Amino acid sequence: MGLFSPFREARRRRILERLPIVDELWAWAITEHKIFRWLGQPDRSRLRELSTVFLAEKLFDPVGGVELSEELKVSIASQACLPLLGLDLDWYSDWSTIIVTPREYDRRGSQVSMRHDESYGIVQALIERGVIGDFRAPNIARFGFTPLYLRYVDVYDAVEILAEVMTSEAYRDQKFATRNAVT
């Protein structure tokens, strides 16, 4: 537990009190995403809390003409928080911006992109551990999601490896300081 943990927890409690996801919007998210239907009420409540704090702590950056609705933001937040049900949002603490791309495949691709000042090193450290991603200058890490060959457990494992890379700061290793032409 870090020095600032009590302050962070107090801030997050205030977020939950002051900025809750409205009931109608949360009911829509549960209905819209079939994967949430198998969750029991305690897990749904935890997911709602995590999603609420995620929405307050992250900046959403729509690109390619995306209209950023409350439904879209809650959809993204709830899906991002699902792998963290038994964990904590601190796993995402180094990620501040969610880049929202168009739904149409030919306008975006099948990846999740995240900004971080050390994205190059993060991608290289992940590749070294078997998680394939790529880097786009100046600070974008991209990860492909294809249901044809990825399973839920693969995504979960990748998030665990990402968390390990971030907490250990493995991405700061000197061997990742020099950028290759291709990631």
Short mmCIF file of N, CA and C in Angstrom, two decimals:
data_model
loop_
_atom_site.label_atom_id
_atom_site.label_comp_id
_atom_site.label_asym_id
_atom_site.label_seq_id
_atom_site.Cartn_x
_atom_site.Cartn_y
_atom_site.Cartn_z
N MET A 1 0.85 -1.17 0.00
CA MET A 1 0.00 0.00 0.00
C MET A 1 0.90 1.23 0.00
N GLY A 2 0.71 2.11 -0.95
CA GLY A 2 1.56 3.28 -1.08
C GLY A 2 1.17 4.39 -0.12
N LEU A 3 2.03 5.36 -0.04
CA LEU A 3 1.84 6.50 0.83
C LEU A 3 0.53 7.24 0.54
N PHE A 4 0.17 7.33 -0.74
CA PHE A 4 -1.02 8.09 -1.12
C PHE A 4 -2.28 7.23 -1.25
N SER A 5 -2.18 5.95 -0.95
CA SER A 5 -3.34 5.06 -1.08
C SER A 5 -4.56 5.53 -0.30
N PRO A 6 -4.44 5.98 0.96
CA PRO A 6 -5.64 6.43 1.67
C PRO A 6 -6.32 7.63 0.98
N PHE A 7 -5.53 8.51 0.40
CA PHE A 7 -6.09 9.67 -0.29
C PHE A 7 -6.79 9.24 -1.58
N ARG A 8 -6.17 8.30 -2.30
CA ARG A 8 -6.76 7.79 -3.54
C ARG A 8 -8.09 7.08 -3.23
N GLU A 9 -8.10 6.28 -2.17
CA GLU A 9 -9.33 5.58 -1.81
C GLU A 9 -10.42 6.55 -1.39
N ALA A 10 -10.07 7.59 -0.66
CA ALA A 10 -11.06 8.60 -0.26
C ALA A 10 -11.62 9.32 -1.49
N ARG A 11 -10.73 9.64 -2.44
CA ARG A 11 -11.19 10.30 -3.68
C ARG A 11 -12.11 9.38 -4.45
N ARG A 12 -11.79 8.11 -4.52
CA ARG A 12 -12.63 7.17 -5.25
C ARG A 12 -13.98 6.98 -4.56
N ARG A 13 -14.02 7.00 -3.24
CA ARG A 13 -15.31 6.93 -2.53
C ARG A 13 -16.17 8.14 -2.87
N ARG A 14 -15.53 9.31 -2.94
CA ARG A 14 -16.28 10.53 -3.30
C ARG A 14 -16.81 10.43 -4.73
N ILE A 15 -16.02 9.87 -5.63
CA ILE A 15 -16.47 9.67 -7.02
C ILE A 15 -17.72 8.79 -7.03
N LEU A 16 -17.69 7.69 -6.28
CA LEU A 16 -18.83 6.77 -6.25
C LEU A 16 -20.08 7.44 -5.69
N GLU A 17 -19.88 8.33 -4.73
CA GLU A 17 -21.03 9.04 -4.14
C GLU A 17 -21.57 10.12 -5.07
N ARG A 18 -20.68 10.84 -5.74
CA ARG A 18 -21.08 12.03 -6.49
C ARG A 18 -21.33 11.80 -7.98
N LEU A 19 -20.71 10.78 -8.55
CA LEU A 19 -20.79 10.58 -10.00
C LEU A 19 -21.23 9.16 -10.38
N PRO A 20 -22.26 8.62 -9.74
CA PRO A 20 -22.63 7.23 -10.07
C PRO A 20 -23.18 7.12 -11.49
N ILE A 21 -23.00 5.95 -12.07
CA ILE A 21 -23.63 5.66 -13.36
C ILE A 21 -25.12 5.51 -13.07
N VAL A 22 -25.95 6.26 -13.79
CA VAL A 22 -27.40 6.22 -13.53
C VAL A 22 -27.95 4.82 -13.80
N ASP A 23 -28.99 4.45 -13.05
CA ASP A 23 -29.54 3.09 -13.11
C ASP A 23 -29.93 2.67 -14.53
N GLU A 24 -30.59 3.56 -15.26
CA GLU A 24 -31.05 3.21 -16.62
C GLU A 24 -29.87 2.90 -17.54
N LEU A 25 -28.81 3.68 -17.41
CA LEU A 25 -27.63 3.49 -18.25
C LEU A 25 -26.92 2.19 -17.88
N TRP A 26 -26.85 1.89 -16.58
CA TRP A 26 -26.21 0.65 -16.16
C TRP A 26 -27.03 -0.57 -16.60
N ALA A 27 -28.35 -0.47 -16.49
CA ALA A 27 -29.22 -1.57 -16.95
C ALA A 27 -29.02 -1.80 -18.44
N TRP A 28 -28.87 -0.72 -19.20
CA TRP A 28 -28.61 -0.84 -20.64
C TRP A 28 -27.30 -1.60 -20.88
N ALA A 29 -26.25 -1.24 -20.14
CA ALA A 29 -24.94 -1.87 -20.34
C ALA A 29 -25.01 -3.37 -20.04
N ILE A 30 -25.69 -3.74 -18.97
CA ILE A 30 -25.82 -5.16 -18.61
C ILE A 30 -26.57 -5.92 -19.70
N THR A 31 -27.61 -5.31 -20.23
CA THR A 31 -28.41 -5.94 -21.29
C THR A 31 -27.65 -5.98 -22.61
N GLU A 32 -26.94 -4.93 -22.91
CA GLU A 32 -26.23 -4.81 -24.19
C GLU A 32 -25.09 -5.81 -24.33
N HIS A 33 -24.41 -6.10 -23.25
CA HIS A 33 -23.23 -6.97 -23.30
C HIS A 33 -23.55 -8.33 -22.68
N LYS A 34 -23.73 -9.30 -23.51
CA LYS A 34 -24.14 -10.63 -23.05
C LYS A 34 -23.16 -11.23 -22.04
N ILE A 35 -21.90 -10.89 -22.14
CA ILE A 35 -20.90 -11.45 -21.22
C ILE A 35 -21.19 -11.07 -19.77
N PHE A 36 -21.90 -9.94 -19.55
CA PHE A 36 -22.20 -9.51 -18.18
C PHE A 36 -23.35 -10.29 -17.56
N ARG A 37 -24.13 -10.97 -18.37
CA ARG A 37 -25.32 -11.66 -17.86
C ARG A 37 -24.98 -12.81 -16.93
N TRP A 38 -23.81 -13.39 -17.08
CA TRP A 38 -23.43 -14.50 -16.22
C TRP A 38 -22.93 -14.03 -14.86
N LEU A 39 -22.72 -12.73 -14.70
CA LEU A 39 -22.22 -12.21 -13.43
C LEU A 39 -23.33 -12.21 -12.36
N GLY A 40 -22.98 -12.62 -11.16
CA GLY A 40 -23.90 -12.51 -10.05
C GLY A 40 -24.03 -11.06 -9.60
N GLN A 41 -24.98 -10.78 -8.74
CA GLN A 41 -25.21 -9.40 -8.30
C GLN A 41 -23.98 -8.78 -7.63
N PRO A 42 -23.25 -9.49 -6.77
CA PRO A 42 -22.05 -8.87 -6.17
C PRO A 42 -21.02 -8.45 -7.22
N ASP A 43 -20.81 -9.30 -8.24
CA ASP A 43 -19.86 -8.95 -9.30
C ASP A 43 -20.38 -7.80 -10.17
N ARG A 44 -21.67 -7.76 -10.42
CA ARG A 44 -22.24 -6.64 -11.18
C ARG A 44 -22.06 -5.33 -10.40
N SER A 45 -22.26 -5.39 -9.10
CA SER A 45 -22.08 -4.18 -8.27
C SER A 45 -20.63 -3.73 -8.29
N ARG A 46 -19.72 -4.69 -8.16
CA ARG A 46 -18.28 -4.36 -8.19
C ARG A 46 -17.90 -3.80 -9.56
N LEU A 47 -18.41 -4.40 -10.63
CA LEU A 47 -18.14 -3.91 -11.97
C LEU A 47 -18.65 -2.48 -12.14
N ARG A 48 -19.81 -2.20 -11.59
CA ARG A 48 -20.37 -0.85 -11.67
C ARG A 48 -19.48 0.15 -10.94
N GLU A 49 -18.99 -0.22 -9.76
CA GLU A 49 -18.08 0.66 -9.02
C GLU A 49 -16.80 0.91 -9.79
N LEU A 50 -16.18 -0.16 -10.28
CA LEU A 50 -14.95 -0.01 -11.06
C LEU A 50 -15.18 0.87 -12.29
N SER A 51 -16.30 0.63 -12.98
CA SER A 51 -16.61 1.40 -14.19
C SER A 51 -16.84 2.87 -13.87
N THR A 52 -17.49 3.15 -12.76
CA THR A 52 -17.74 4.53 -12.35
C THR A 52 -16.44 5.28 -12.12
N VAL A 53 -15.52 4.66 -11.39
CA VAL A 53 -14.23 5.30 -11.12
C VAL A 53 -13.41 5.41 -12.40
N PHE A 54 -13.44 4.38 -13.23
CA PHE A 54 -12.74 4.40 -14.53
C PHE A 54 -13.20 5.60 -15.35
N LEU A 55 -14.51 5.82 -15.42
CA LEU A 55 -15.05 6.94 -16.18
C LEU A 55 -14.55 8.28 -15.65
N ALA A 56 -14.41 8.38 -14.34
CA ALA A 56 -13.97 9.64 -13.74
C ALA A 56 -12.46 9.86 -13.88
N GLU A 57 -11.70 8.78 -13.96
CA GLU A 57 -10.24 8.91 -13.95
C GLU A 57 -9.60 8.92 -15.34
N LYS A 58 -10.32 8.51 -16.35
CA LYS A 58 -9.74 8.41 -17.69
C LYS A 58 -10.29 9.48 -18.62
N LEU A 59 -9.45 9.92 -19.53
CA LEU A 59 -9.84 10.86 -20.57
C LEU A 59 -10.21 10.05 -21.80
N PHE A 60 -11.36 10.31 -22.38
CA PHE A 60 -11.79 9.63 -23.60
C PHE A 60 -11.48 10.55 -24.78
N ASP A 61 -10.74 10.02 -25.75
CA ASP A 61 -10.29 10.80 -26.90
C ASP A 61 -10.89 10.18 -28.17
N PRO A 62 -12.05 10.70 -28.63
CA PRO A 62 -12.66 10.14 -29.84
C PRO A 62 -11.90 10.60 -31.09
N VAL A 63 -11.67 9.68 -32.02
CA VAL A 63 -10.99 10.00 -33.27
C VAL A 63 -11.83 9.52 -34.45
N GLY A 64 -11.53 10.01 -35.63
CA GLY A 64 -12.20 9.54 -36.84
C GLY A 64 -13.68 9.88 -36.89
N GLY A 65 -14.08 10.97 -36.25
CA GLY A 65 -15.48 11.38 -36.29
C GLY A 65 -16.40 10.66 -35.34
N VAL A 66 -15.86 9.95 -34.36
CA VAL A 66 -16.68 9.23 -33.39
C VAL A 66 -17.46 10.22 -32.53
N GLU A 67 -18.76 9.97 -32.38
CA GLU A 67 -19.60 10.72 -31.46
C GLU A 67 -19.55 10.00 -30.11
N LEU A 68 -19.05 10.66 -29.11
CA LEU A 68 -18.83 10.03 -27.81
C LEU A 68 -20.07 10.21 -26.92
N SER A 69 -20.91 9.19 -26.88
CA SER A 69 -22.13 9.23 -26.07
C SER A 69 -21.84 8.63 -24.69
N GLU A 70 -22.75 8.86 -23.76
CA GLU A 70 -22.62 8.25 -22.43
C GLU A 70 -22.68 6.73 -22.53
N GLU A 71 -23.53 6.21 -23.42
CA GLU A 71 -23.61 4.76 -23.60
C GLU A 71 -22.27 4.19 -24.05
N LEU A 72 -21.62 4.85 -25.00
CA LEU A 72 -20.34 4.37 -25.50
C LEU A 72 -19.29 4.40 -24.39
N LYS A 73 -19.24 5.46 -23.63
CA LYS A 73 -18.27 5.55 -22.54
C LYS A 73 -18.50 4.46 -21.49
N VAL A 74 -19.75 4.24 -21.12
CA VAL A 74 -20.05 3.19 -20.13
C VAL A 74 -19.74 1.81 -20.71
N SER A 75 -20.02 1.61 -21.99
CA SER A 75 -19.71 0.35 -22.65
C SER A 75 -18.21 0.07 -22.59
N ILE A 76 -17.41 1.06 -22.93
CA ILE A 76 -15.95 0.90 -22.91
C ILE A 76 -15.46 0.67 -21.49
N ALA A 77 -15.93 1.48 -20.56
CA ALA A 77 -15.47 1.36 -19.17
C ALA A 77 -15.82 0.00 -18.58
N SER A 78 -17.03 -0.46 -18.80
CA SER A 78 -17.45 -1.74 -18.21
C SER A 78 -16.67 -2.90 -18.80
N GLN A 79 -16.41 -2.88 -20.10
CA GLN A 79 -15.63 -3.95 -20.72
C GLN A 79 -14.17 -3.91 -20.28
N ALA A 80 -13.63 -2.70 -20.10
CA ALA A 80 -12.24 -2.57 -19.64
C ALA A 80 -12.09 -3.05 -18.20
N CYS A 81 -13.14 -2.88 -17.40
CA CYS A 81 -13.07 -3.23 -15.98
C CYS A 81 -13.41 -4.69 -15.70
N LEU A 82 -14.03 -5.37 -16.63
CA LEU A 82 -14.42 -6.77 -16.40
C LEU A 82 -13.24 -7.64 -15.95
N PRO A 83 -12.07 -7.57 -16.60
CA PRO A 83 -10.95 -8.42 -16.15
C PRO A 83 -10.42 -8.04 -14.76
N LEU A 84 -10.86 -6.90 -14.23
CA LEU A 84 -10.34 -6.42 -12.94
C LEU A 84 -11.28 -6.71 -11.78
N LEU A 85 -12.32 -7.51 -11.97
CA LEU A 85 -13.30 -7.74 -10.91
C LEU A 85 -12.66 -8.14 -9.59
N GLY A 86 -11.69 -9.00 -9.63
CA GLY A 86 -11.04 -9.44 -8.40
C GLY A 86 -9.79 -8.65 -8.08
N LEU A 87 -9.57 -7.60 -8.83
CA LEU A 87 -8.34 -6.82 -8.67
C LEU A 87 -8.69 -5.37 -8.33
N ASP A 88 -7.87 -4.45 -8.79
CA ASP A 88 -8.05 -3.04 -8.48
C ASP A 88 -7.77 -2.21 -9.72
N LEU A 89 -8.38 -1.05 -9.80
CA LEU A 89 -8.17 -0.16 -10.95
C LEU A 89 -6.73 0.33 -11.06
N ASP A 90 -5.95 0.17 -10.02
CA ASP A 90 -4.56 0.60 -10.10
C ASP A 90 -3.79 -0.13 -11.19
N TRP A 91 -4.31 -1.25 -11.66
CA TRP A 91 -3.67 -1.95 -12.77
C TRP A 91 -3.66 -1.07 -14.02
N TYR A 92 -4.58 -0.13 -14.09
CA TYR A 92 -4.66 0.79 -15.23
C TYR A 92 -4.12 2.18 -14.88
N SER A 93 -3.43 2.33 -13.78
CA SER A 93 -3.05 3.66 -13.31
C SER A 93 -2.12 4.40 -14.27
N ASP A 94 -1.32 3.70 -15.02
CA ASP A 94 -0.40 4.37 -15.94
C ASP A 94 -1.05 4.75 -17.27
N TRP A 95 -2.28 4.35 -17.48
CA TRP A 95 -3.00 4.68 -18.72
C TRP A 95 -4.00 5.78 -18.41
N SER A 96 -3.84 6.91 -19.06
CA SER A 96 -4.70 8.05 -18.76
C SER A 96 -5.74 8.33 -19.83
N THR A 97 -5.49 7.89 -21.06
CA THR A 97 -6.36 8.24 -22.18
C THR A 97 -6.86 7.00 -22.89
N ILE A 98 -8.15 7.00 -23.20
CA ILE A 98 -8.77 5.93 -23.98
C ILE A 98 -9.06 6.51 -25.36
N ILE A 99 -8.42 5.98 -26.36
CA ILE A 99 -8.63 6.44 -27.72
C ILE A 99 -9.81 5.66 -28.30
N VAL A 100 -10.86 6.37 -28.69
CA VAL A 100 -12.08 5.73 -29.17
C VAL A 100 -12.12 5.86 -30.68
N THR A 101 -12.08 4.71 -31.36
CA THR A 101 -12.06 4.69 -32.82
C THR A 101 -13.43 4.34 -33.38
N PRO A 102 -13.65 4.59 -34.65
CA PRO A 102 -14.96 4.28 -35.26
C PRO A 102 -15.30 2.79 -35.17
N ARG A 103 -16.59 2.49 -35.12
CA ARG A 103 -17.07 1.12 -35.07
C ARG A 103 -16.84 0.40 -36.40
N GLU A 104 -17.00 1.12 -37.49
CA GLU A 104 -16.88 0.51 -38.82
C GLU A 104 -15.46 -0.02 -39.01
N TYR A 105 -15.37 -1.30 -39.31
CA TYR A 105 -14.08 -1.98 -39.42
C TYR A 105 -13.14 -1.29 -40.39
N ASP A 106 -13.66 -0.91 -41.55
CA ASP A 106 -12.79 -0.31 -42.56
C ASP A 106 -12.31 1.08 -42.18
N ARG A 107 -12.85 1.63 -41.10
CA ARG A 107 -12.40 2.93 -40.63
C ARG A 107 -11.49 2.84 -39.41
N ARG A 108 -11.26 1.64 -38.88
CA ARG A 108 -10.46 1.55 -37.66
C ARG A 108 -9.51 0.37 -37.62
N GLY A 109 -9.98 -0.83 -37.69
CA GLY A 109 -9.16 -2.01 -37.45
C GLY A 109 -9.65 -2.70 -36.19
N SER A 110 -9.03 -3.80 -35.85
CA SER A 110 -9.49 -4.56 -34.68
C SER A 110 -8.43 -4.50 -33.58
N GLN A 111 -8.21 -3.32 -33.05
CA GLN A 111 -7.23 -3.18 -31.98
C GLN A 111 -7.71 -2.23 -30.91
N VAL A 112 -7.04 -2.33 -29.78
CA VAL A 112 -7.20 -1.38 -28.70
C VAL A 112 -5.91 -0.57 -28.68
N SER A 113 -6.04 0.73 -28.66
CA SER A 113 -4.87 1.61 -28.63
C SER A 113 -4.86 2.39 -27.33
N MET A 114 -3.66 2.54 -26.76
CA MET A 114 -3.51 3.30 -25.52
C MET A 114 -2.30 4.20 -25.62
N ARG A 115 -2.42 5.38 -25.01
CA ARG A 115 -1.31 6.32 -24.97
C ARG A 115 -0.56 6.20 -23.65
N HIS A 116 0.75 6.25 -23.75
CA HIS A 116 1.61 6.29 -22.57
C HIS A 116 2.95 6.83 -23.03
N ASP A 117 3.58 7.66 -22.22
CA ASP A 117 4.86 8.25 -22.62
C ASP A 117 5.93 7.20 -22.90
N GLU A 118 5.81 6.05 -22.30
CA GLU A 118 6.79 4.97 -22.48
C GLU A 118 6.22 3.81 -23.30
N SER A 119 5.33 4.11 -24.23
CA SER A 119 4.66 3.06 -25.01
C SER A 119 5.63 2.14 -25.74
N TYR A 120 6.70 2.70 -26.30
CA TYR A 120 7.65 1.86 -27.04
C TYR A 120 8.23 0.78 -26.13
N GLY A 121 8.75 1.18 -24.99
CA GLY A 121 9.32 0.21 -24.06
C GLY A 121 8.30 -0.78 -23.54
N ILE A 122 7.07 -0.31 -23.31
CA ILE A 122 6.01 -1.20 -22.84
C ILE A 122 5.73 -2.29 -23.87
N VAL A 123 5.59 -1.89 -25.13
CA VAL A 123 5.33 -2.87 -26.19
C VAL A 123 6.49 -3.86 -26.30
N GLN A 124 7.72 -3.37 -26.24
CA GLN A 124 8.87 -4.26 -26.36
C GLN A 124 8.94 -5.24 -25.19
N ALA A 125 8.66 -4.76 -23.98
CA ALA A 125 8.67 -5.65 -22.81
C ALA A 125 7.56 -6.69 -22.91
N LEU A 126 6.42 -6.31 -23.44
CA LEU A 126 5.32 -7.26 -23.62
C LEU A 126 5.68 -8.31 -24.67
N ILE A 127 6.25 -7.85 -25.78
CA ILE A 127 6.65 -8.80 -26.84
C ILE A 127 7.64 -9.81 -26.27
N GLU A 128 8.57 -9.34 -25.47
CA GLU A 128 9.56 -10.23 -24.84
C GLU A 128 8.89 -11.30 -23.97
N ARG A 129 7.68 -11.00 -23.48
CA ARG A 129 6.93 -11.92 -22.61
C ARG A 129 5.83 -12.66 -23.37
N GLY A 130 5.81 -12.53 -24.69
CA GLY A 130 4.86 -13.28 -25.50
C GLY A 130 3.55 -12.59 -25.81
N VAL A 131 3.39 -11.33 -25.41
CA VAL A 131 2.19 -10.56 -25.74
C VAL A 131 2.55 -9.65 -26.91
N ILE A 132 1.87 -9.86 -28.03
CA ILE A 132 2.22 -9.12 -29.24
C ILE A 132 1.40 -7.83 -29.32
N GLY A 133 2.11 -6.76 -29.51
CA GLY A 133 1.51 -5.45 -29.71
C GLY A 133 2.39 -4.69 -30.68
N ASP A 134 1.99 -3.48 -31.03
CA ASP A 134 2.89 -2.67 -31.82
C ASP A 134 2.83 -1.22 -31.37
N PHE A 135 3.87 -0.49 -31.72
CA PHE A 135 4.05 0.89 -31.31
C PHE A 135 3.81 1.81 -32.48
N ARG A 136 3.12 2.92 -32.23
CA ARG A 136 2.91 3.98 -33.22
C ARG A 136 3.34 5.28 -32.59
N ALA A 137 4.30 5.95 -33.23
CA ALA A 137 4.81 7.22 -32.72
C ALA A 137 3.68 8.25 -32.68
N PRO A 138 3.70 9.13 -31.72
CA PRO A 138 4.78 9.30 -30.74
C PRO A 138 4.60 8.47 -29.47
N ASN A 139 3.38 8.03 -29.13
CA ASN A 139 3.19 7.39 -27.82
C ASN A 139 1.99 6.43 -27.77
N ILE A 140 1.77 5.67 -28.83
CA ILE A 140 0.61 4.78 -28.90
C ILE A 140 1.08 3.32 -28.86
N ALA A 141 0.45 2.55 -27.98
CA ALA A 141 0.64 1.09 -27.95
C ALA A 141 -0.65 0.48 -28.47
N ARG A 142 -0.55 -0.43 -29.44
CA ARG A 142 -1.74 -1.05 -30.02
C ARG A 142 -1.70 -2.56 -29.79
N PHE A 143 -2.91 -3.11 -29.54
CA PHE A 143 -3.04 -4.54 -29.31
C PHE A 143 -4.23 -5.05 -30.10
N GLY A 144 -4.01 -6.07 -30.91
CA GLY A 144 -5.07 -6.61 -31.75
C GLY A 144 -5.95 -7.59 -31.01
N PHE A 145 -7.25 -7.51 -31.29
CA PHE A 145 -8.23 -8.42 -30.69
C PHE A 145 -9.02 -9.07 -31.81
N THR A 146 -8.78 -10.36 -32.01
CA THR A 146 -9.47 -11.08 -33.05
C THR A 146 -10.11 -12.32 -32.44
N PRO A 147 -11.45 -12.38 -32.40
CA PRO A 147 -12.11 -13.52 -31.76
C PRO A 147 -11.84 -14.85 -32.47
N LEU A 148 -11.34 -14.80 -33.68
CA LEU A 148 -11.05 -16.02 -34.42
C LEU A 148 -10.03 -16.88 -33.67
N TYR A 149 -9.02 -16.25 -33.06
CA TYR A 149 -8.00 -17.03 -32.39
C TYR A 149 -7.66 -16.56 -30.97
N LEU A 150 -8.33 -15.55 -30.45
CA LEU A 150 -8.12 -15.12 -29.08
C LEU A 150 -9.28 -15.56 -28.20
N ARG A 151 -8.94 -16.05 -27.04
CA ARG A 151 -9.95 -16.43 -26.07
C ARG A 151 -9.95 -15.41 -24.94
N TYR A 152 -11.01 -15.40 -24.13
CA TYR A 152 -11.08 -14.51 -22.99
C TYR A 152 -9.86 -14.68 -22.10
N VAL A 153 -9.46 -15.92 -21.86
CA VAL A 153 -8.31 -16.19 -20.99
C VAL A 153 -7.03 -15.59 -21.58
N ASP A 154 -6.91 -15.54 -22.90
CA ASP A 154 -5.73 -14.92 -23.52
C ASP A 154 -5.67 -13.43 -23.20
N VAL A 155 -6.83 -12.78 -23.25
CA VAL A 155 -6.89 -11.36 -22.92
C VAL A 155 -6.56 -11.17 -21.45
N TYR A 156 -7.13 -12.01 -20.60
CA TYR A 156 -6.87 -11.92 -19.16
C TYR A 156 -5.37 -12.09 -18.88
N ASP A 157 -4.76 -13.10 -19.50
CA ASP A 157 -3.33 -13.33 -19.32
C ASP A 157 -2.52 -12.12 -19.79
N ALA A 158 -2.91 -11.54 -20.91
CA ALA A 158 -2.20 -10.36 -21.43
C ALA A 158 -2.30 -9.19 -20.46
N VAL A 159 -3.48 -9.01 -19.85
CA VAL A 159 -3.64 -7.92 -18.87
C VAL A 159 -2.76 -8.19 -17.65
N GLU A 160 -2.68 -9.43 -17.21
CA GLU A 160 -1.81 -9.76 -16.08
C GLU A 160 -0.35 -9.46 -16.41
N ILE A 161 0.06 -9.82 -17.62
CA ILE A 161 1.44 -9.57 -18.04
C ILE A 161 1.68 -8.06 -18.15
N LEU A 162 0.70 -7.34 -18.71
CA LEU A 162 0.81 -5.88 -18.78
C LEU A 162 0.96 -5.29 -17.38
N ALA A 163 0.18 -5.77 -16.44
CA ALA A 163 0.28 -5.27 -15.06
C ALA A 163 1.66 -5.53 -14.48
N GLU A 164 2.20 -6.69 -14.76
CA GLU A 164 3.54 -7.02 -14.26
C GLU A 164 4.58 -6.10 -14.88
N VAL A 165 4.47 -5.85 -16.18
CA VAL A 165 5.41 -4.96 -16.88
C VAL A 165 5.33 -3.55 -16.28
N MET A 166 4.10 -3.10 -15.99
CA MET A 166 3.92 -1.75 -15.47
C MET A 166 4.41 -1.64 -14.02
N THR A 167 4.05 -2.61 -13.18
CA THR A 167 4.44 -2.50 -11.77
C THR A 167 5.94 -2.69 -11.58
N SER A 168 6.54 -3.57 -12.35
CA SER A 168 7.98 -3.79 -12.24
C SER A 168 8.78 -2.73 -12.99
N GLU A 169 8.07 -1.95 -13.81
CA GLU A 169 8.70 -0.94 -14.68
C GLU A 169 9.74 -1.58 -15.60
N ALA A 170 9.45 -2.80 -16.03
CA ALA A 170 10.35 -3.51 -16.95
C ALA A 170 10.56 -2.73 -18.24
N TYR A 171 9.59 -1.93 -18.62
CA TYR A 171 9.68 -1.14 -19.85
C TYR A 171 10.79 -0.09 -19.80
N ARG A 172 11.30 0.19 -18.62
CA ARG A 172 12.38 1.17 -18.48
C ARG A 172 13.77 0.56 -18.69
N ASP A 173 13.82 -0.75 -18.92
CA ASP A 173 15.10 -1.43 -19.15
C ASP A 173 15.84 -0.76 -20.31
N GLN A 174 17.11 -0.61 -20.15
CA GLN A 174 17.94 0.08 -21.15
C GLN A 174 17.86 -0.57 -22.53
N LYS A 175 17.61 -1.87 -22.58
CA LYS A 175 17.54 -2.54 -23.89
C LYS A 175 16.37 -2.07 -24.73
N PHE A 176 15.39 -1.37 -24.10
CA PHE A 176 14.25 -0.84 -24.85
C PHE A 176 14.42 0.64 -25.18
N ALA A 177 15.56 1.21 -24.87
CA ALA A 177 15.79 2.65 -25.07
C ALA A 177 15.96 3.01 -26.54
N THR A 178 16.53 2.11 -27.33
CA THR A 178 16.77 2.37 -28.74
C THR A 178 15.60 1.79 -29.54
N ARG A 179 14.95 2.65 -30.31
CA ARG A 179 13.80 2.22 -31.08
C ARG A 179 14.23 1.53 -32.38
N ASN A 180 13.65 0.37 -32.62
CA ASN A 180 13.84 -0.33 -33.89
C ASN A 180 12.94 0.29 -34.95
N ALA A 181 13.24 0.04 -36.21
CA ALA A 181 12.42 0.57 -37.30
C ALA A 181 11.04 -0.07 -37.29
N VAL A 182 10.97 -1.33 -36.93
CA VAL A 182 9.70 -2.07 -36.87
C VAL A 182 9.55 -2.64 -35.48
N THR A 183 8.31 -2.51 -34.92
CA THR A 183 8.11 -3.07 -33.58
C THR A 183 7.53 -4.46 -33.69
#
